[in-house]
Amino acid sequence: MKIFGASGHGKVVNAIAINNDIVVDGFVDDNYEQDSYLGIPVNNVSKTDKIIIGIGNNAIRKILAYKYEHQWHNALLHKSASVSLQSQIGLGTVVMPHAVINEAYAIGNHCIINTAAVVEHDCIVKDFVHISPNVTLCGGVVIDEGTHVGAGSVVIPGIKIGKWCTIGAGTVVIRDIPDYAVVVGNPGRIIKYNKGD
């Protein structure tokens, strides 16, 4: 397996691979002067390589996902994560240490469920979403494509968050959020909108 991204997030993805006894035989990175990372070669990807993205930026993950759509590794789950057998987890998704996914309906492709995040029952997390460390998604939450939920945020039950939103660290989301909104505070309030597609 190869990992896109020879930097901080790639380092964590590599640790999860080691935790699962998966051999990482290369990193792929656009820093062409870097020939190794963590003692592992940095090189190109071939058409036969299985790959996973070790890049935190949701938009970059989406670009790479479509460019290499037939080569993705299955979801990569740290052994300390608690994941319900009833959950569906998409290709290329990474579940970090001590995350909890309880009877979630579906986690999409190329998502990040970060350290100690909690995804409660009946949640839907769509493709390219990043759930940051210590986030709590209460039951029945829907997070649309590309949204980033900042560290320590709480989303109350039944809330729907649109696509490509940014939820600031520590935000408490108590009402539905439209596409592209940037939300901060307790209770969460929209302060601006991200640029659309």
PDB file of C-alpha atoms in Angstrom:
ATOM      1  CA  MET A   1       0.000   0.000   0.000  1.00  0.00           C
ATOM      2  CA  LYS A   2       1.094   3.579  -0.672  1.00  0.00           C
ATOM      3  CA  ILE A   3       0.036   6.749   1.139  1.00  0.00           C
ATOM      4  CA  PHE A   4      -0.561  10.089  -0.568  1.00  0.00           C
ATOM      5  CA  GLY A   5       0.985  12.793   1.623  1.00  0.00           C
ATOM      6  CA  ALA A   6       4.433  12.616   3.222  1.00  0.00           C
ATOM      7  CA  SER A   7       3.650  14.889   6.170  1.00  0.00           C
ATOM      8  CA  GLY A   8       1.785  14.983   9.497  1.00  0.00           C
ATOM      9  CA  HIS A   9      -1.505  13.339   8.519  1.00  0.00           C
ATOM     10  CA  GLY A  10       0.332  10.794   6.385  1.00  0.00           C
ATOM     11  CA  LYS A  11       2.407   9.913   9.435  1.00  0.00           C
ATOM     12  CA  VAL A  12      -0.750   9.085  11.408  1.00  0.00           C
ATOM     13  CA  VAL A  13      -2.190   7.036   8.535  1.00  0.00           C
ATOM     14  CA  ASN A  14       1.095   5.108   8.396  1.00  0.00           C
ATOM     15  CA  ALA A  15       0.814   4.383  12.145  1.00  0.00           C
ATOM     16  CA  ILE A  16      -2.716   3.014  11.612  1.00  0.00           C
ATOM     17  CA  ALA A  17      -1.428   0.811   8.786  1.00  0.00           C
ATOM     18  CA  ILE A  18       1.280  -0.544  11.123  1.00  0.00           C
ATOM     19  CA  ASN A  19      -1.428  -1.088  13.772  1.00  0.00           C
ATOM     20  CA  ASN A  20      -3.215  -3.299  11.192  1.00  0.00           C
ATOM     21  CA  ASP A  21      -0.058  -5.152  10.065  1.00  0.00           C
ATOM     22  CA  ILE A  22      -0.252  -3.497   6.630  1.00  0.00           C
ATOM     23  CA  VAL A  23       3.062  -2.778   4.933  1.00  0.00           C
ATOM     24  CA  VAL A  24       3.407   0.730   3.516  1.00  0.00           C
ATOM     25  CA  ASP A  25       5.955   0.466   0.720  1.00  0.00           C
ATOM     26  CA  GLY A  26       5.895   4.099  -0.334  1.00  0.00           C
ATOM     27  CA  PHE A  27       4.633   7.631   0.150  1.00  0.00           C
ATOM     28  CA  VAL A  28       3.544   9.788  -2.787  1.00  0.00           C
ATOM     29  CA  ASP A  29       4.088  13.540  -2.456  1.00  0.00           C
ATOM     30  CA  ASP A  30       4.541  16.606  -4.662  1.00  0.00           C
ATOM     31  CA  ASN A  31       7.707  17.589  -2.767  1.00  0.00           C
ATOM     32  CA  TYR A  32      10.036  16.247  -5.434  1.00  0.00           C
ATOM     33  CA  GLU A  33      13.174  16.888  -3.373  1.00  0.00           C
ATOM     34  CA  GLN A  34      12.036  14.467  -0.658  1.00  0.00           C
ATOM     35  CA  ASP A  35      13.252  10.922  -1.336  1.00  0.00           C
ATOM     36  CA  SER A  36      12.067   9.278   1.895  1.00  0.00           C
ATOM     37  CA  TYR A  37       9.745   9.858   4.838  1.00  0.00           C
ATOM     38  CA  LEU A  38       9.843   7.869   8.085  1.00  0.00           C
ATOM     39  CA  GLY A  39      12.463   5.700   6.373  1.00  0.00           C
ATOM     40  CA  ILE A  40       9.969   4.789   3.619  1.00  0.00           C
ATOM     41  CA  PRO A  41      10.652   5.778  -0.008  1.00  0.00           C
ATOM     42  CA  VAL A  42       8.774   8.704  -1.532  1.00  0.00           C
ATOM     43  CA  ASN A  43       8.027   7.741  -5.129  1.00  0.00           C
ATOM     44  CA  ASN A  44       5.376   7.629  -7.814  1.00  0.00           C
ATOM     45  CA  VAL A  45       2.253   5.498  -7.783  1.00  0.00           C
ATOM     46  CA  SER A  46       1.841   2.705 -10.321  1.00  0.00           C
ATOM     47  CA  LYS A  47      -1.425   1.401 -11.768  1.00  0.00           C
ATOM     48  CA  THR A  48      -1.200  -1.724  -9.580  1.00  0.00           C
ATOM     49  CA  ASP A  49      -0.663   0.019  -6.232  1.00  0.00           C
ATOM     50  CA  LYS A  50      -3.404   0.135  -3.603  1.00  0.00           C
ATOM     51  CA  ILE A  51      -3.440   3.646  -2.159  1.00  0.00           C
ATOM     52  CA  ILE A  52      -4.942   5.656   0.677  1.00  0.00           C
ATOM     53  CA  ILE A  53      -4.882   9.415   1.205  1.00  0.00           C
ATOM     54  CA  GLY A  54      -2.949  10.821   4.142  1.00  0.00           C
ATOM     55  CA  ILE A  55      -3.925  14.448   3.461  1.00  0.00           C
ATOM     56  CA  GLY A  56      -6.316  16.345   5.723  1.00  0.00           C
ATOM     57  CA  ASN A  57      -7.576  18.833   3.114  1.00  0.00           C
ATOM     58  CA  ASN A  58     -11.016  17.659   1.950  1.00  0.00           C
ATOM     59  CA  ALA A  59     -10.841  19.296  -1.501  1.00  0.00           C
ATOM     60  CA  ILE A  60      -7.450  17.726  -2.274  1.00  0.00           C
ATOM     61  CA  ARG A  61      -8.759  14.318  -1.176  1.00  0.00           C
ATOM     62  CA  LYS A  62     -11.647  14.705  -3.635  1.00  0.00           C
ATOM     63  CA  ILE A  63      -9.319  15.570  -6.532  1.00  0.00           C
ATOM     64  CA  LEU A  64      -7.094  12.578  -5.811  1.00  0.00           C
ATOM     65  CA  ALA A  65     -10.074  10.265  -5.310  1.00  0.00           C
ATOM     66  CA  TYR A  66     -11.312  10.880  -8.849  1.00  0.00           C
ATOM     67  CA  LYS A  67      -7.853  10.800 -10.399  1.00  0.00           C
ATOM     68  CA  TYR A  68      -7.086   7.335  -8.980  1.00  0.00           C
ATOM     69  CA  GLU A  69     -10.631   6.009  -8.579  1.00  0.00           C
ATOM     70  CA  HIS A  70      -9.866   2.315  -9.231  1.00  0.00           C
ATOM     71  CA  GLN A  71      -6.970   1.921  -6.813  1.00  0.00           C
ATOM     72  CA  TRP A  72      -8.365   2.772  -3.399  1.00  0.00           C
ATOM     73  CA  HIS A  73      -7.636   0.715  -0.323  1.00  0.00           C
ATOM     74  CA  ASN A  74     -10.541  -0.313   1.878  1.00  0.00           C
ATOM     75  CA  ALA A  75     -11.270   1.762   4.975  1.00  0.00           C
ATOM     76  CA  LEU A  76      -8.395   1.806   7.463  1.00  0.00           C
ATOM     77  CA  LEU A  77      -9.515   1.502  11.103  1.00  0.00           C
ATOM     78  CA  HIS A  78      -7.240   1.751  14.120  1.00  0.00           C
ATOM     79  CA  LYS A  79      -7.671  -1.315  16.333  1.00  0.00           C
ATOM     80  CA  SER A  80      -8.534   0.880  19.351  1.00  0.00           C
ATOM     81  CA  ALA A  81     -11.525   2.397  17.509  1.00  0.00           C
ATOM     82  CA  SER A  82     -14.940   1.028  18.459  1.00  0.00           C
ATOM     83  CA  VAL A  83     -16.916   0.529  15.257  1.00  0.00           C
ATOM     84  CA  SER A  84     -20.338  -1.115  15.115  1.00  0.00           C
ATOM     85  CA  LEU A  85     -20.544  -4.090  12.796  1.00  0.00           C
ATOM     86  CA  GLN A  86     -23.751  -2.535  11.445  1.00  0.00           C
ATOM     87  CA  SER A  87     -21.909   0.526  10.121  1.00  0.00           C
ATOM     88  CA  GLN A  88     -21.055   0.922   6.451  1.00  0.00           C
ATOM     89  CA  ILE A  89     -17.686   2.591   5.934  1.00  0.00           C
ATOM     90  CA  GLY A  90     -16.526   3.642   2.475  1.00  0.00           C
ATOM     91  CA  LEU A  91     -13.299   3.150   0.562  1.00  0.00           C
ATOM     92  CA  GLY A  92     -10.287   5.154   1.644  1.00  0.00           C
ATOM     93  CA  THR A  93     -11.868   6.333   4.892  1.00  0.00           C
ATOM     94  CA  VAL A  94      -9.538   6.490   7.904  1.00  0.00           C
ATOM     95  CA  VAL A  95     -10.803   5.956  11.457  1.00  0.00           C
ATOM     96  CA  MET A  96      -8.286   7.183  14.043  1.00  0.00           C
ATOM     97  CA  PRO A  97      -7.443   5.836  17.520  1.00  0.00           C
ATOM     98  CA  HIS A  98     -10.244   5.713  20.119  1.00  0.00           C
ATOM     99  CA  ALA A  99     -12.940   6.926  17.709  1.00  0.00           C
ATOM    100  CA  VAL A 100     -16.422   5.493  18.338  1.00  0.00           C
ATOM    101  CA  ILE A 101     -18.927   4.753  15.577  1.00  0.00           C
ATOM    102  CA  ASN A 102     -22.185   3.464  17.089  1.00  0.00           C
ATOM    103  CA  GLU A 103     -24.653   1.843  14.705  1.00  0.00           C
ATOM    104  CA  ALA A 104     -24.068   4.605  12.185  1.00  0.00           C
ATOM    105  CA  TYR A 105     -26.035   4.232   9.008  1.00  0.00           C
ATOM    106  CA  ALA A 106     -23.182   5.133   6.649  1.00  0.00           C
ATOM    107  CA  ILE A 107     -19.773   6.757   6.539  1.00  0.00           C
ATOM    108  CA  GLY A 108     -18.783   7.769   2.988  1.00  0.00           C
ATOM    109  CA  ASN A 109     -15.610   7.403   0.949  1.00  0.00           C
ATOM    110  CA  HIS A 110     -12.355   9.184   1.814  1.00  0.00           C
ATOM    111  CA  CYS A 111     -13.569  10.535   5.152  1.00  0.00           C
ATOM    112  CA  ILE A 112     -11.500  11.151   8.269  1.00  0.00           C
ATOM    113  CA  ILE A 113     -13.011  10.174  11.606  1.00  0.00           C
ATOM    114  CA  ASN A 114     -10.307  11.617  13.810  1.00  0.00           C
ATOM    115  CA  THR A 115      -8.976  10.721  17.252  1.00  0.00           C
ATOM    116  CA  ALA A 116     -11.658  10.137  19.928  1.00  0.00           C
ATOM    117  CA  ALA A 117     -14.489  11.428  17.721  1.00  0.00           C
ATOM    118  CA  VAL A 118     -17.945   9.966  18.426  1.00  0.00           C
ATOM    119  CA  VAL A 119     -20.429   9.234  15.640  1.00  0.00           C
ATOM    120  CA  GLU A 120     -23.661   8.109  17.278  1.00  0.00           C
ATOM    121  CA  HIS A 121     -26.474   5.918  15.932  1.00  0.00           C
ATOM    122  CA  ASP A 122     -28.148   6.564  12.581  1.00  0.00           C
ATOM    123  CA  CYS A 123     -25.718   9.244  11.406  1.00  0.00           C
ATOM    124  CA  ILE A 124     -24.873   9.715   7.746  1.00  0.00           C
ATOM    125  CA  VAL A 125     -21.443  11.153   6.966  1.00  0.00           C
ATOM    126  CA  LYS A 126     -20.997  11.695   3.223  1.00  0.00           C
ATOM    127  CA  ASP A 127     -17.822  11.574   1.097  1.00  0.00           C
ATOM    128  CA  PHE A 128     -14.718  13.683   1.868  1.00  0.00           C
ATOM    129  CA  VAL A 129     -15.906  14.805   5.320  1.00  0.00           C
ATOM    130  CA  HIS A 130     -13.392  15.404   8.126  1.00  0.00           C
ATOM    131  CA  ILE A 131     -14.667  14.857  11.674  1.00  0.00           C
ATOM    132  CA  SER A 132     -11.917  16.336  13.880  1.00  0.00           C
ATOM    133  CA  PRO A 133     -10.646  15.049  17.253  1.00  0.00           C
ATOM    134  CA  ASN A 134     -13.156  14.896  20.122  1.00  0.00           C
ATOM    135  CA  VAL A 135     -16.186  15.821  17.997  1.00  0.00           C
ATOM    136  CA  THR A 136     -19.560  14.380  19.066  1.00  0.00           C
ATOM    137  CA  LEU A 137     -22.209  13.773  16.417  1.00  0.00           C
ATOM    138  CA  CYS A 138     -25.393  12.863  18.313  1.00  0.00           C
ATOM    139  CA  GLY A 139     -27.971  10.475  16.844  1.00  0.00           C
ATOM    140  CA  GLY A 140     -29.436  10.991  13.395  1.00  0.00           C
ATOM    141  CA  VAL A 141     -27.030  13.719  12.234  1.00  0.00           C
ATOM    142  CA  VAL A 142     -26.380  14.114   8.501  1.00  0.00           C
ATOM    143  CA  ILE A 143     -23.127  15.720   7.322  1.00  0.00           C
ATOM    144  CA  ASP A 144     -22.973  16.414   3.577  1.00  0.00           C
ATOM    145  CA  GLU A 145     -19.963  16.143   1.251  1.00  0.00           C
ATOM    146  CA  GLY A 146     -16.701  17.895   2.026  1.00  0.00           C
ATOM    147  CA  THR A 147     -17.660  19.454   5.353  1.00  0.00           C
ATOM    148  CA  HIS A 148     -15.030  19.911   8.056  1.00  0.00           C
ATOM    149  CA  VAL A 149     -16.252  19.680  11.664  1.00  0.00           C
ATOM    150  CA  GLY A 150     -13.674  21.309  13.960  1.00  0.00           C
ATOM    151  CA  ALA A 151     -12.142  19.792  17.085  1.00  0.00           C
ATOM    152  CA  GLY A 152     -14.371  19.456  20.127  1.00  0.00           C
ATOM    153  CA  SER A 153     -17.583  20.438  18.352  1.00  0.00           C
ATOM    154  CA  VAL A 154     -20.975  18.971  19.289  1.00  0.00           C
ATOM    155  CA  VAL A 155     -23.851  18.482  16.846  1.00  0.00           C
ATOM    156  CA  ILE A 156     -27.188  17.823  18.578  1.00  0.00           C
ATOM    157  CA  PRO A 157     -29.511  15.016  17.405  1.00  0.00           C
ATOM    158  CA  GLY A 158     -31.221  15.172  14.023  1.00  0.00           C
ATOM    159  CA  ILE A 159     -29.258  18.113  12.620  1.00  0.00           C
ATOM    160  CA  LYS A 160     -28.416  18.329   8.920  1.00  0.00           C
ATOM    161  CA  ILE A 161     -25.218  20.118   7.881  1.00  0.00           C
ATOM    162  CA  GLY A 162     -24.816  21.019   4.196  1.00  0.00           C
ATOM    163  CA  LYS A 163     -21.934  20.368   1.838  1.00  0.00           C
ATOM    164  CA  TRP A 164     -18.511  22.012   2.086  1.00  0.00           C
ATOM    165  CA  CYS A 165     -19.260  23.747   5.388  1.00  0.00           C
ATOM    166  CA  THR A 166     -16.679  24.655   7.999  1.00  0.00           C
ATOM    167  CA  ILE A 167     -17.704  24.142  11.611  1.00  0.00           C
ATOM    168  CA  GLY A 168     -15.225  25.921  13.895  1.00  0.00           C
ATOM    169  CA  ALA A 169     -13.534  24.214  16.821  1.00  0.00           C
ATOM    170  CA  GLY A 170     -15.739  23.977  19.906  1.00  0.00           C
ATOM    171  CA  THR A 171     -18.941  24.915  18.077  1.00  0.00           C
ATOM    172  CA  VAL A 172     -22.292  23.633  19.349  1.00  0.00           C
ATOM    173  CA  VAL A 173     -24.583  23.120  16.352  1.00  0.00           C
ATOM    174  CA  ILE A 174     -28.254  23.373  17.374  1.00  0.00           C
ATOM    175  CA  ARG A 175     -29.955  24.070  14.010  1.00  0.00           C
ATOM    176  CA  ASP A 176     -29.589  22.885  10.410  1.00  0.00           C
ATOM    177  CA  ILE A 177     -26.751  24.485   8.442  1.00  0.00           C
ATOM    178  CA  PRO A 178     -26.964  25.371   4.715  1.00  0.00           C
ATOM    179  CA  ASP A 179     -24.294  24.493   2.126  1.00  0.00           C
ATOM    180  CA  TYR A 180     -20.935  26.321   2.319  1.00  0.00           C
ATOM    181  CA  ALA A 181     -21.633  28.000   5.663  1.00  0.00           C
ATOM    182  CA  VAL A 182     -18.878  28.806   8.162  1.00  0.00           C
ATOM    183  CA  VAL A 183     -20.248  28.321  11.678  1.00  0.00           C
ATOM    184  CA  VAL A 184     -18.671  29.186  15.041  1.00  0.00           C
ATOM    185  CA  GLY A 185     -19.661  29.567  18.662  1.00  0.00           C
ATOM    186  CA  ASN A 186     -22.067  28.232  21.275  1.00  0.00           C
ATOM    187  CA  PRO A 187     -24.713  28.206  20.035  1.00  0.00           C
ATOM    188  CA  GLY A 188     -23.294  27.981  16.514  1.00  0.00           C
ATOM    189  CA  ARG A 189     -23.926  30.942  14.232  1.00  0.00           C
ATOM    190  CA  ILE A 190     -23.096  31.500  10.571  1.00  0.00           C
ATOM    191  CA  ILE A 191     -20.384  34.140  10.133  1.00  0.00           C
ATOM    192  CA  LYS A 192     -19.791  33.816   6.370  1.00  0.00           C
ATOM    193  CA  TYR A 193     -19.947  31.388   3.458  1.00  0.00           C
ATOM    194  CA  ASN A 194     -17.184  29.399   1.763  1.00  0.00           C
ATOM    195  CA  LYS A 195     -16.826  29.813  -1.978  1.00  0.00           C
ATOM    196  CA  GLY A 196     -19.035  27.268  -3.812  1.00  0.00           C
ATOM    197  CA  ASP A 197     -17.992  24.702  -6.431  1.00  0.00           C
TER     198      ASP A 197
END
